[in-house]
CSV table of C-alpha atoms and ligand atoms in Angstrom, one decimal:
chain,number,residue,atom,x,y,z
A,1,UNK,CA,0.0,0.0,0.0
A,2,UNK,CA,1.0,3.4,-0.7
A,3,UNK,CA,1.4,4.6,3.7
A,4,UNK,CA,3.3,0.8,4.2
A,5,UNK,CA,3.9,2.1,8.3
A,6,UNK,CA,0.2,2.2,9.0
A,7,UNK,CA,-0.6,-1.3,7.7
A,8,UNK,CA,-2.5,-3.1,10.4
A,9,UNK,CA,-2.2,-0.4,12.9
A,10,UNK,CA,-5.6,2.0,10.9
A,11,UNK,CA,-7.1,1.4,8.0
A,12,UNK,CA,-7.4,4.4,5.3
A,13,UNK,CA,-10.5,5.9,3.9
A,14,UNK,CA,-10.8,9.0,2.1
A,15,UNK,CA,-9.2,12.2,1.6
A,16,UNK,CA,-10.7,15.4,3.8
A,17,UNK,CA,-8.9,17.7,3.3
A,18,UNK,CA,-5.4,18.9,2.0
A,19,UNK,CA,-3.2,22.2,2.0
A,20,UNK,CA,-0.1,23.2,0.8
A,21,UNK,CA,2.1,19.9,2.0
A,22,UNK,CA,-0.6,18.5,4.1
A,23,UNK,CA,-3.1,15.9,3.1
A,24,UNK,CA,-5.5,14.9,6.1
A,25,UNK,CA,-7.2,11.4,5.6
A,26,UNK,CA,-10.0,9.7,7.4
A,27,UNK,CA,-8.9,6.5,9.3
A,28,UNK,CA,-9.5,3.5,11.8
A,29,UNK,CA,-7.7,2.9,14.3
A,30,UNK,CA,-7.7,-0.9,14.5
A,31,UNK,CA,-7.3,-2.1,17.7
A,32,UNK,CA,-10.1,0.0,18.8
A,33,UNK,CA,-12.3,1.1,15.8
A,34,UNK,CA,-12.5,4.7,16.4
A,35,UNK,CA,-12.4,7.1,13.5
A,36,UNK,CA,-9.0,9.3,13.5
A,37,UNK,CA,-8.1,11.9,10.9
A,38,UNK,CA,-4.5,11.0,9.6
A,39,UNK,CA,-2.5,14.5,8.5
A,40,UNK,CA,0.5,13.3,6.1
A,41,UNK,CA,2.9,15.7,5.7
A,42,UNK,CA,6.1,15.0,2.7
A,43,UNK,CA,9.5,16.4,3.9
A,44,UNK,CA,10.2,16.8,0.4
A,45,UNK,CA,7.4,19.3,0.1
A,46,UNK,CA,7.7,20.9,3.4
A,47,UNK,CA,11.7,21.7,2.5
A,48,UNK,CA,13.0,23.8,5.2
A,49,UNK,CA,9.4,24.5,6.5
A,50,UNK,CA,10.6,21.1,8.3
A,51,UNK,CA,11.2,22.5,11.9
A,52,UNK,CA,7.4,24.4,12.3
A,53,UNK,CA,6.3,20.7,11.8
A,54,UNK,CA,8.1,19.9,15.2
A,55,UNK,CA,7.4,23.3,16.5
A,56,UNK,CA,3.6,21.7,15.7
A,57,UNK,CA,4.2,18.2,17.5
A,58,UNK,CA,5.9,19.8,19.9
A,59,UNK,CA,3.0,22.1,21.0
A,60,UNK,CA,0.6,19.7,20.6
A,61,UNK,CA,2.0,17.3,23.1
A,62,UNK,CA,1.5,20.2,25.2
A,63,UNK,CA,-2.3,21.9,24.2
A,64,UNK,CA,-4.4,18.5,25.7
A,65,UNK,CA,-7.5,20.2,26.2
A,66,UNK,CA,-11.5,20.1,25.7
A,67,UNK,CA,-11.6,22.6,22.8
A,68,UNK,CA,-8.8,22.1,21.1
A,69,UNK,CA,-8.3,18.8,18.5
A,70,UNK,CA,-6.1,16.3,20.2
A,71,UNK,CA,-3.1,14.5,18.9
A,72,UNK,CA,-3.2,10.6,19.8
A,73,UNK,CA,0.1,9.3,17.7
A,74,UNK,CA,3.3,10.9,15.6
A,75,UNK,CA,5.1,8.6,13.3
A,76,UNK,CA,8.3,9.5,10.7
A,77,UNK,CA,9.6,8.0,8.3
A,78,UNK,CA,12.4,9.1,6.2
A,79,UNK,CA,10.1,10.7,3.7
A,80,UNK,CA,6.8,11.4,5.6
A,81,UNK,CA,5.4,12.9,9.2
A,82,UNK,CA,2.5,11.0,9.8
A,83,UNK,CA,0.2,12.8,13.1
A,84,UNK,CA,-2.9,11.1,14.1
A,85,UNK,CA,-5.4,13.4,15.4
A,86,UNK,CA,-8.9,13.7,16.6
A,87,UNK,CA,-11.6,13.6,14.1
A,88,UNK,CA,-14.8,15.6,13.9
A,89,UNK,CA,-17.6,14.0,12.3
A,90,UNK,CA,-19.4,17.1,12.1
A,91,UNK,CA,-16.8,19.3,10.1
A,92,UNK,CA,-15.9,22.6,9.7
A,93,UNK,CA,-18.1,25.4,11.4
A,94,UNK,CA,-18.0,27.5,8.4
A,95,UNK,CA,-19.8,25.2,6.5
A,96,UNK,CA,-22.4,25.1,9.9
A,97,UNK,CA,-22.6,28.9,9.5
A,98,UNK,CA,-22.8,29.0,5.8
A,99,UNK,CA,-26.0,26.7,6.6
A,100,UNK,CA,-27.7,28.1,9.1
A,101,UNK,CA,-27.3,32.0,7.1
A,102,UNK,CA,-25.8,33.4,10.4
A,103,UNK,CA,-26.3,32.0,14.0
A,104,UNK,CA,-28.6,34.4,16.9
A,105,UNK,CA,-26.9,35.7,19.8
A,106,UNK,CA,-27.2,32.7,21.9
A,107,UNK,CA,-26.1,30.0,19.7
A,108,UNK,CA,-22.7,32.4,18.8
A,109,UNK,CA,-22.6,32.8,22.8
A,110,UNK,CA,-22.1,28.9,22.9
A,111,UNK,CA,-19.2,28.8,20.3
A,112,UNK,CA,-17.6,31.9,21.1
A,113,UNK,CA,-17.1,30.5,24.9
A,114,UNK,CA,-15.6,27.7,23.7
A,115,UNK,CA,-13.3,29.5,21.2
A,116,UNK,CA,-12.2,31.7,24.0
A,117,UNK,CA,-11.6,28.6,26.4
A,118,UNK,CA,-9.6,26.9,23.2
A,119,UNK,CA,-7.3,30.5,22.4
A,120,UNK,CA,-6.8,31.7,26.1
A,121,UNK,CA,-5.8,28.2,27.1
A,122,UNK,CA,-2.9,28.5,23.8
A,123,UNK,CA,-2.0,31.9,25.2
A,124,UNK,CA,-1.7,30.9,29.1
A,125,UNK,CA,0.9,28.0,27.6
A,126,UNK,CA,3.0,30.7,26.4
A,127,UNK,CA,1.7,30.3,22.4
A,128,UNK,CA,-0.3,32.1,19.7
A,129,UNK,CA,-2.2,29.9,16.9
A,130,UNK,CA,-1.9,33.2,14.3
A,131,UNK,CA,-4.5,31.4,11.5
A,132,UNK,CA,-7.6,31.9,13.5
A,133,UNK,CA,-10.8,31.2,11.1
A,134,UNK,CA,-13.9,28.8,10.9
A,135,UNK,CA,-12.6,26.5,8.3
A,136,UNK,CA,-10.1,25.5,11.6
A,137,UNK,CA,-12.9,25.5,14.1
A,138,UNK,CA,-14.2,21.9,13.7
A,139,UNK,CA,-17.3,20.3,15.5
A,140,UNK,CA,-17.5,16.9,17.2
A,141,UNK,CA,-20.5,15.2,17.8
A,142,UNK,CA,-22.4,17.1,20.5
A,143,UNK,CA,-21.8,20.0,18.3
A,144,UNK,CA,-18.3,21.4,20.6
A,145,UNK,CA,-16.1,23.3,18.6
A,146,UNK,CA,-12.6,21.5,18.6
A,147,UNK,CA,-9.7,24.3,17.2
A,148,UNK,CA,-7.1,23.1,14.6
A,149,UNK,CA,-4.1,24.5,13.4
A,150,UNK,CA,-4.1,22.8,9.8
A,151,UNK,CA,-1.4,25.1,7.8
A,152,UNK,CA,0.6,25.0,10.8
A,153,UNK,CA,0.7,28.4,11.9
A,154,UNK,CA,0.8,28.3,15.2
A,155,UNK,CA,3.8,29.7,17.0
A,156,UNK,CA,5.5,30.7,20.5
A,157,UNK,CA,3.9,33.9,21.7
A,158,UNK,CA,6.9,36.3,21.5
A,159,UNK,CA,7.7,38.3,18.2
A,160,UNK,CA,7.9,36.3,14.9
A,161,UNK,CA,8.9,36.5,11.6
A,162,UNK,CA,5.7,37.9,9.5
A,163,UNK,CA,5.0,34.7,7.9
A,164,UNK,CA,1.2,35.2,6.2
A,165,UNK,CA,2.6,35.1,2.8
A,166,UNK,CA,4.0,31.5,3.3
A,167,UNK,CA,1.2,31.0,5.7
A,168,UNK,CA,-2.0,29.5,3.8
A,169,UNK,CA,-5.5,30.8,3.8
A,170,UNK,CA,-7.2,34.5,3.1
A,171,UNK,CA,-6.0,37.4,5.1
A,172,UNK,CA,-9.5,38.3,5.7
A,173,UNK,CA,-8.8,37.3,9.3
A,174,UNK,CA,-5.5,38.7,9.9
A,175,UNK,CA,-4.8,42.1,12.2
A,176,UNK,CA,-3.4,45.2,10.8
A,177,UNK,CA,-0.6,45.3,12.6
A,178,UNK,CA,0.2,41.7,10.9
A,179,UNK,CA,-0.6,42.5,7.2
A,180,UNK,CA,1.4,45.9,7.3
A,181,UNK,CA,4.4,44.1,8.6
A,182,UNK,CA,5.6,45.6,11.2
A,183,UNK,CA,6.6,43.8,14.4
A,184,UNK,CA,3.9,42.3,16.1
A,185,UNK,CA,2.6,39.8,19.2
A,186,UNK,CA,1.0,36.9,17.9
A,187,UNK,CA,-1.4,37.1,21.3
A,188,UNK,CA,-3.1,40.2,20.3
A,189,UNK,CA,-3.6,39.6,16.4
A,190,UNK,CA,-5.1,36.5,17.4
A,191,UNK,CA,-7.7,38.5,19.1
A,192,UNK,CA,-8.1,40.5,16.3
A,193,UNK,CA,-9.3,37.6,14.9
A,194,UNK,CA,-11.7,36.5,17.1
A,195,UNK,CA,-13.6,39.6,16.4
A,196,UNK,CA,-14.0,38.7,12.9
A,197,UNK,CA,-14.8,35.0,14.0
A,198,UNK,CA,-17.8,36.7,16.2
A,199,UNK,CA,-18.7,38.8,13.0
A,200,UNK,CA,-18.8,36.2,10.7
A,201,UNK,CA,-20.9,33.9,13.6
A,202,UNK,CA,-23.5,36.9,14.3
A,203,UNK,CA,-23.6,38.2,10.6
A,204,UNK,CA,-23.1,35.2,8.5
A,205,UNK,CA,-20.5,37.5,6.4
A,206,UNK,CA,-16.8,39.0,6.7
A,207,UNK,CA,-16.8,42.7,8.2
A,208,UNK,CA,-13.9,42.9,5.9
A,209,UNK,CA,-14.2,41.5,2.5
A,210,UNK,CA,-12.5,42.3,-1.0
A,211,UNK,CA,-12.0,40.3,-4.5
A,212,UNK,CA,-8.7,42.7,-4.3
A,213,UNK,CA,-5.8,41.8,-1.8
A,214,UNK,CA,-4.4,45.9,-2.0
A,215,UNK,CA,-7.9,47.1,-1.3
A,216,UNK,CA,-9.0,44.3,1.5
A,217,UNK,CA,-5.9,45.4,3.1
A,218,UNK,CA,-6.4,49.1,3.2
A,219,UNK,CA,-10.5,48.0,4.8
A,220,UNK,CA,-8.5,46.1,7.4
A,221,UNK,CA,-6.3,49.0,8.3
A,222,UNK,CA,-9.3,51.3,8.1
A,223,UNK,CA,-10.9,49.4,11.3
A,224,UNK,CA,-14.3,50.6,9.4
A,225,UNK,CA,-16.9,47.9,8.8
A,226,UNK,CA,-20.6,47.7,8.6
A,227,UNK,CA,-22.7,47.6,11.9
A,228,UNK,CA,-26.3,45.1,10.2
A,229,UNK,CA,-29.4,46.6,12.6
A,230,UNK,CA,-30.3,43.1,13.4
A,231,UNK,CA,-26.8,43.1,16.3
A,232,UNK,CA,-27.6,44.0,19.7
A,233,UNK,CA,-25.6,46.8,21.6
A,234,UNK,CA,-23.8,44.1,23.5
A,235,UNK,CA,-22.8,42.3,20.8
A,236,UNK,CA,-21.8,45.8,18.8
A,237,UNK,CA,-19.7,47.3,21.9
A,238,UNK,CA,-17.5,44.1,22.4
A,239,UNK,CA,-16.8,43.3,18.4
A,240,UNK,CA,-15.9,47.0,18.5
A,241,UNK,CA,-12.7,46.3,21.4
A,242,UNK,CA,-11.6,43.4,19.6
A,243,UNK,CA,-11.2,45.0,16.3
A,244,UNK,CA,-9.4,47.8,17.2
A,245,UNK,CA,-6.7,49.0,15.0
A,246,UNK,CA,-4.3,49.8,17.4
A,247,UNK,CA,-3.4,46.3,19.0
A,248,UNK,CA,-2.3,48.6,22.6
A,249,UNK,CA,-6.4,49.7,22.6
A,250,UNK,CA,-7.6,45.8,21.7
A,251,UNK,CA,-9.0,43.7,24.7
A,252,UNK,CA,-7.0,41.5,26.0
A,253,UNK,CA,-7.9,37.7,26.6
A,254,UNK,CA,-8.2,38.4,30.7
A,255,UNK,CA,-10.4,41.2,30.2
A,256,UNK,CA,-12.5,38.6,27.1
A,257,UNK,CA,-12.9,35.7,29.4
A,258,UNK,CA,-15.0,37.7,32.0
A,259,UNK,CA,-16.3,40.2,29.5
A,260,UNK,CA,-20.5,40.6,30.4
A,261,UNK,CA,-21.2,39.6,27.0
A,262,UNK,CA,-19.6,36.5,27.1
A,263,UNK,CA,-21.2,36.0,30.9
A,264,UNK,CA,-24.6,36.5,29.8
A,265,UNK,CA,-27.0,33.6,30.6
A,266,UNK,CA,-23.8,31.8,31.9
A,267,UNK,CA,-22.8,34.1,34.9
A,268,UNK,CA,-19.5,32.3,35.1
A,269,UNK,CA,-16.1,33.4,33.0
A,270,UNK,CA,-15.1,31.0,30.4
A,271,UNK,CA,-13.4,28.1,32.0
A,272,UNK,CA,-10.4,27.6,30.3
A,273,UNK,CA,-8.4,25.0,32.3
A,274,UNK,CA,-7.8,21.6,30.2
A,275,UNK,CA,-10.9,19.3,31.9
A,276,UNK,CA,-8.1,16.1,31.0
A,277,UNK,CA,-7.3,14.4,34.2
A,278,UNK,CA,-3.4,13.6,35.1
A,279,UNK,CA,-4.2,10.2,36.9
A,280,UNK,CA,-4.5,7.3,34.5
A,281,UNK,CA,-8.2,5.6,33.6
A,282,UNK,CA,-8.1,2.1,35.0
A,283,UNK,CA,-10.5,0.5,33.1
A,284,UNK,CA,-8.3,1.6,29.6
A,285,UNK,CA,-5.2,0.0,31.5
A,286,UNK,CA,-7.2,-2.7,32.6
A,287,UNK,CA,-8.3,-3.9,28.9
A,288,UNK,CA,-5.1,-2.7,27.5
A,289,UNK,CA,-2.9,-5.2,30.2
A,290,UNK,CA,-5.1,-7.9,29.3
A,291,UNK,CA,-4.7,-7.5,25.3
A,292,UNK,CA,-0.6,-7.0,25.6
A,293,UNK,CA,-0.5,-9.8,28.1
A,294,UNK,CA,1.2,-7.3,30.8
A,295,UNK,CA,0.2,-6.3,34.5
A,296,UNK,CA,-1.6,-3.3,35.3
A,297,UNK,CA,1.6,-2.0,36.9
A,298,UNK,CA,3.9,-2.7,33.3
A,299,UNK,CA,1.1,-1.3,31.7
A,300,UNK,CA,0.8,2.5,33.7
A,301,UNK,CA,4.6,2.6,33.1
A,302,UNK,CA,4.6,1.8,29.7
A,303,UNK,CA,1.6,4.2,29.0
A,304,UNK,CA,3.0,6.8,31.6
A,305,UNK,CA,5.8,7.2,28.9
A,306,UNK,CA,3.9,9.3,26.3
A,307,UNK,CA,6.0,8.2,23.8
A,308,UNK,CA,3.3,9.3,21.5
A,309,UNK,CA,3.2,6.0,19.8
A,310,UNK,CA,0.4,3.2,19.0
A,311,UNK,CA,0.0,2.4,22.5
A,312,UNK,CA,-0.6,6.3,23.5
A,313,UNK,CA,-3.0,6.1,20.4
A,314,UNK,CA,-4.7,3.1,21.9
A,315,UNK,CA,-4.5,4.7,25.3
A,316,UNK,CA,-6.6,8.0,24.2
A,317,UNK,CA,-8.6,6.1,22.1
A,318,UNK,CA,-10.2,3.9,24.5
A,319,UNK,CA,-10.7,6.8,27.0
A,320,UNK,CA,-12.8,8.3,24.1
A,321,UNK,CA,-14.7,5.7,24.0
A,322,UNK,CA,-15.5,6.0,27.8
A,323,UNK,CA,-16.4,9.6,27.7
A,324,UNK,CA,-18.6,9.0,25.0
A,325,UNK,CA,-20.7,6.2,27.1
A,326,UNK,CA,-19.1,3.1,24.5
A,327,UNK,CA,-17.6,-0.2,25.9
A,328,UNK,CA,-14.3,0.1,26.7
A,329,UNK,CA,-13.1,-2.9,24.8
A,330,UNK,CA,-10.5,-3.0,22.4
A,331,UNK,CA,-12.0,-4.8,19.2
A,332,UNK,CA,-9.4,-8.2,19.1
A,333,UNK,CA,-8.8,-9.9,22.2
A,334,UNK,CA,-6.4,-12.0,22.1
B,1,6PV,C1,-18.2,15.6,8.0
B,1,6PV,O1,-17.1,15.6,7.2
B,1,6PV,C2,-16.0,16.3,7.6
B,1,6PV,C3,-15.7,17.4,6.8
B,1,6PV,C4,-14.5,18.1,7.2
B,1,6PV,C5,-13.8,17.7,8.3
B,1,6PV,C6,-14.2,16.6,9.0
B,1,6PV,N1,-13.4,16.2,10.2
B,1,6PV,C7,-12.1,16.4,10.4
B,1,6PV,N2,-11.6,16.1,11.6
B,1,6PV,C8,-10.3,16.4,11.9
B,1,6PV,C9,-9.5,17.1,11.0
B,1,6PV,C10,-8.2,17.6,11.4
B,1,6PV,C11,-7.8,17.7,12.7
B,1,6PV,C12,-6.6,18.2,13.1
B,1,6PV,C13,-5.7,18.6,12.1
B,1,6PV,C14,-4.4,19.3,12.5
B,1,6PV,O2,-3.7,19.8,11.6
B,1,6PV,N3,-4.1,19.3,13.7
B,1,6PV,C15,-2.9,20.1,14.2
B,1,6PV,C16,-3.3,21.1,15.1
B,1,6PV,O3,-4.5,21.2,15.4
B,1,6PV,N4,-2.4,21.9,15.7
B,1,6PV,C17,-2.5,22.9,16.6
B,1,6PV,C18,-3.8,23.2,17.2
B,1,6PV,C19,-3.9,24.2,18.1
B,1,6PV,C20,-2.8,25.0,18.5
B,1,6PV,C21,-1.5,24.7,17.9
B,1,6PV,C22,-1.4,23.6,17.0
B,1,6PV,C23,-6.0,18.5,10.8
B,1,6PV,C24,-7.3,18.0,10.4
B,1,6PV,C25,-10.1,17.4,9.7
B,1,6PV,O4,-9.4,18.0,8.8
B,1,6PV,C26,-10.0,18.4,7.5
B,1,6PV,C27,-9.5,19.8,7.2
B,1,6PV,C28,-10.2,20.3,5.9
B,1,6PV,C29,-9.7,21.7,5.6
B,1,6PV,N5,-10.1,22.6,6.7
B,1,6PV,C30,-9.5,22.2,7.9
B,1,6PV,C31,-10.0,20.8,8.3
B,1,6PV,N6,-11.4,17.1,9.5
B,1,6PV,C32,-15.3,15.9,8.7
């Protein structure tokens, strides 16, 4: 077969989506029949973009929370990076928002909590994801928004090289600041961006849009954008601090968590502490002892490794299965 290292271990399906030297492919994870979504990455391809891809595992292993997609498994080969990652069987939230026209104030409360929770969580672990945009907000089945970085933009927090251009995607999201090239923190573009997300979830459409790069550029560094009668003051007053030209004048994500809009109906801030526990799930060790032919104790230590391999894979995997009320039985028992 054409991937040779995954033989046994998940069985391919089809393609759903690719970039620029990523190809993402649904998969089953065979030991526990989960669906997974496979991102192949060539090295040939990536060239000396090679380093953001371990910049991207890296960060990852790190970033294990509710809201944002989860990495089960890395493997490399000497032509490939191979990361096995959470899949969302309800797709991309653009396409949800292209459906539903644009969402009312409640239903964008929902997301945008969760989007907050997702970003200030990146930010309090010291990074800043820099592509922020519905076609990398994915939904799961109960309909949570899961955040992805698929052109692998995400970055440490300080200062970086302006990277859009190589980056993929529209600028349609991206801050001033960012598109003028000057020296910026990733931090406060990406809550630039979140003010277009919650534009784009309360209005159905961008508040700036162009067929012309020069002249959606000079709309972005205008700040000026079209206020539709049918958003509330709230709504209005708080789009209106997160796209503010000057990044020094934008709220910040402390001041977004507790911000009255986003409290409304809630009356707590968003919650952005990963809701993973650190203590191991007996009953995956249990079942995964008894198919590996090891004792509970071998099999915390082995597992305890995080070596980000099949076992880890199998490890997560089963413990998805438990939070979402399935048997936690691994499919061939020996
Ligand atoms: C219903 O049919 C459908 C229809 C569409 C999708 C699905 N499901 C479905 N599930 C899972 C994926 C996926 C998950 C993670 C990554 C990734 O690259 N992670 C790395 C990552 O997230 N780093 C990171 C995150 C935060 C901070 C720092 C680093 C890549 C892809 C997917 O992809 C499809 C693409 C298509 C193009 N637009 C983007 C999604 N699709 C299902």
């Amino acid at each position: 077969s054409q991937y040779p290292e995954l033989k046994g271990f998940y069985h391919l399906r089809e393609t759903i989506g690719s970039g620029g030297f990523a190809k993402v492919k649904l998969a089953y994870h065979a030991l526990t029949g989960e669906k997974v979504a496979i991102k192949i990455m060539d090295k040939r391809a990536l060239g000396d973009d090679l380093p953001r891809v371990k910049t991207e595992i890296a960060a990852m292993k790190e970033l294990c929370q509710q809201h944002i997609c989860k990495l089960f498994q890395v493997l490399e080969t000497e032509t490939r990076f191979y990361m096995v990652l959470e899949y969302c069987p309800e797709g991309e939230l653009f396409d949800y928002i292209v459906s539903k026209d644009r969402l009312d104030e409640a239903e964008a409360r929902i997301f945008f909590r969760q989007i907050v929770s997702a970003v200030a969580f990146i930010h309090y672990k010291g990074y800043a994801h820099r592509d922020l945009k519905p076609e990398n907000l994915l939904l799961d089945e109960e309909q949570n928004l899961k955040l992805i970085d698929f052109g692998l933009c995400a970055k440490p927090k300080g200062g970086m090289e302006n990277h859009l251009f190589t980056c993929c995607g529209s600028p349609a999201y991206a801050a001033p600041e960012l598109i003028s090239g000057k020296q910026y923190l990733g931090a406060e573009a990406d809550l630039w961006s979140m003010g277009v997300l919650l534009y784009a979830l309360l209005c159905g459409y961008l508040p700036f849009d162009d067929e012309k790069i020069p002249s959606l550029y000079r709309k972005i560094q205008s700040g000026k954008y079209d206020v539709p009668d049918w958003l509330s003051p709230e709504s209005s007053i708080l789009i209106a601090q997160m796209l503010q030209v000057d990044p020094k004048r934008r709220i910040s994500i402390q001041q977004l968590i507790n911000h009255p809009w986003l409290r409304k109906g809630f009356n707590i801030p968003c919650e952005f502490e990963s809701k993973y526990k650190s203590t191991l799930d007996e009953d995956c060790i249990t079942e995964l002892a008894v198919h590996y032919g090891k004792t509970r104790t071998e099999m915390e230590e082995d597992v305890s490794k995080w070596t980000y391999d099949y076992l880890t894979a199998s490890y997560f995997l089963l413990l998805e299965k438990k939070m979402k009320g399935r048997p936690v039985r691994l499919l061939q028992r020996p």
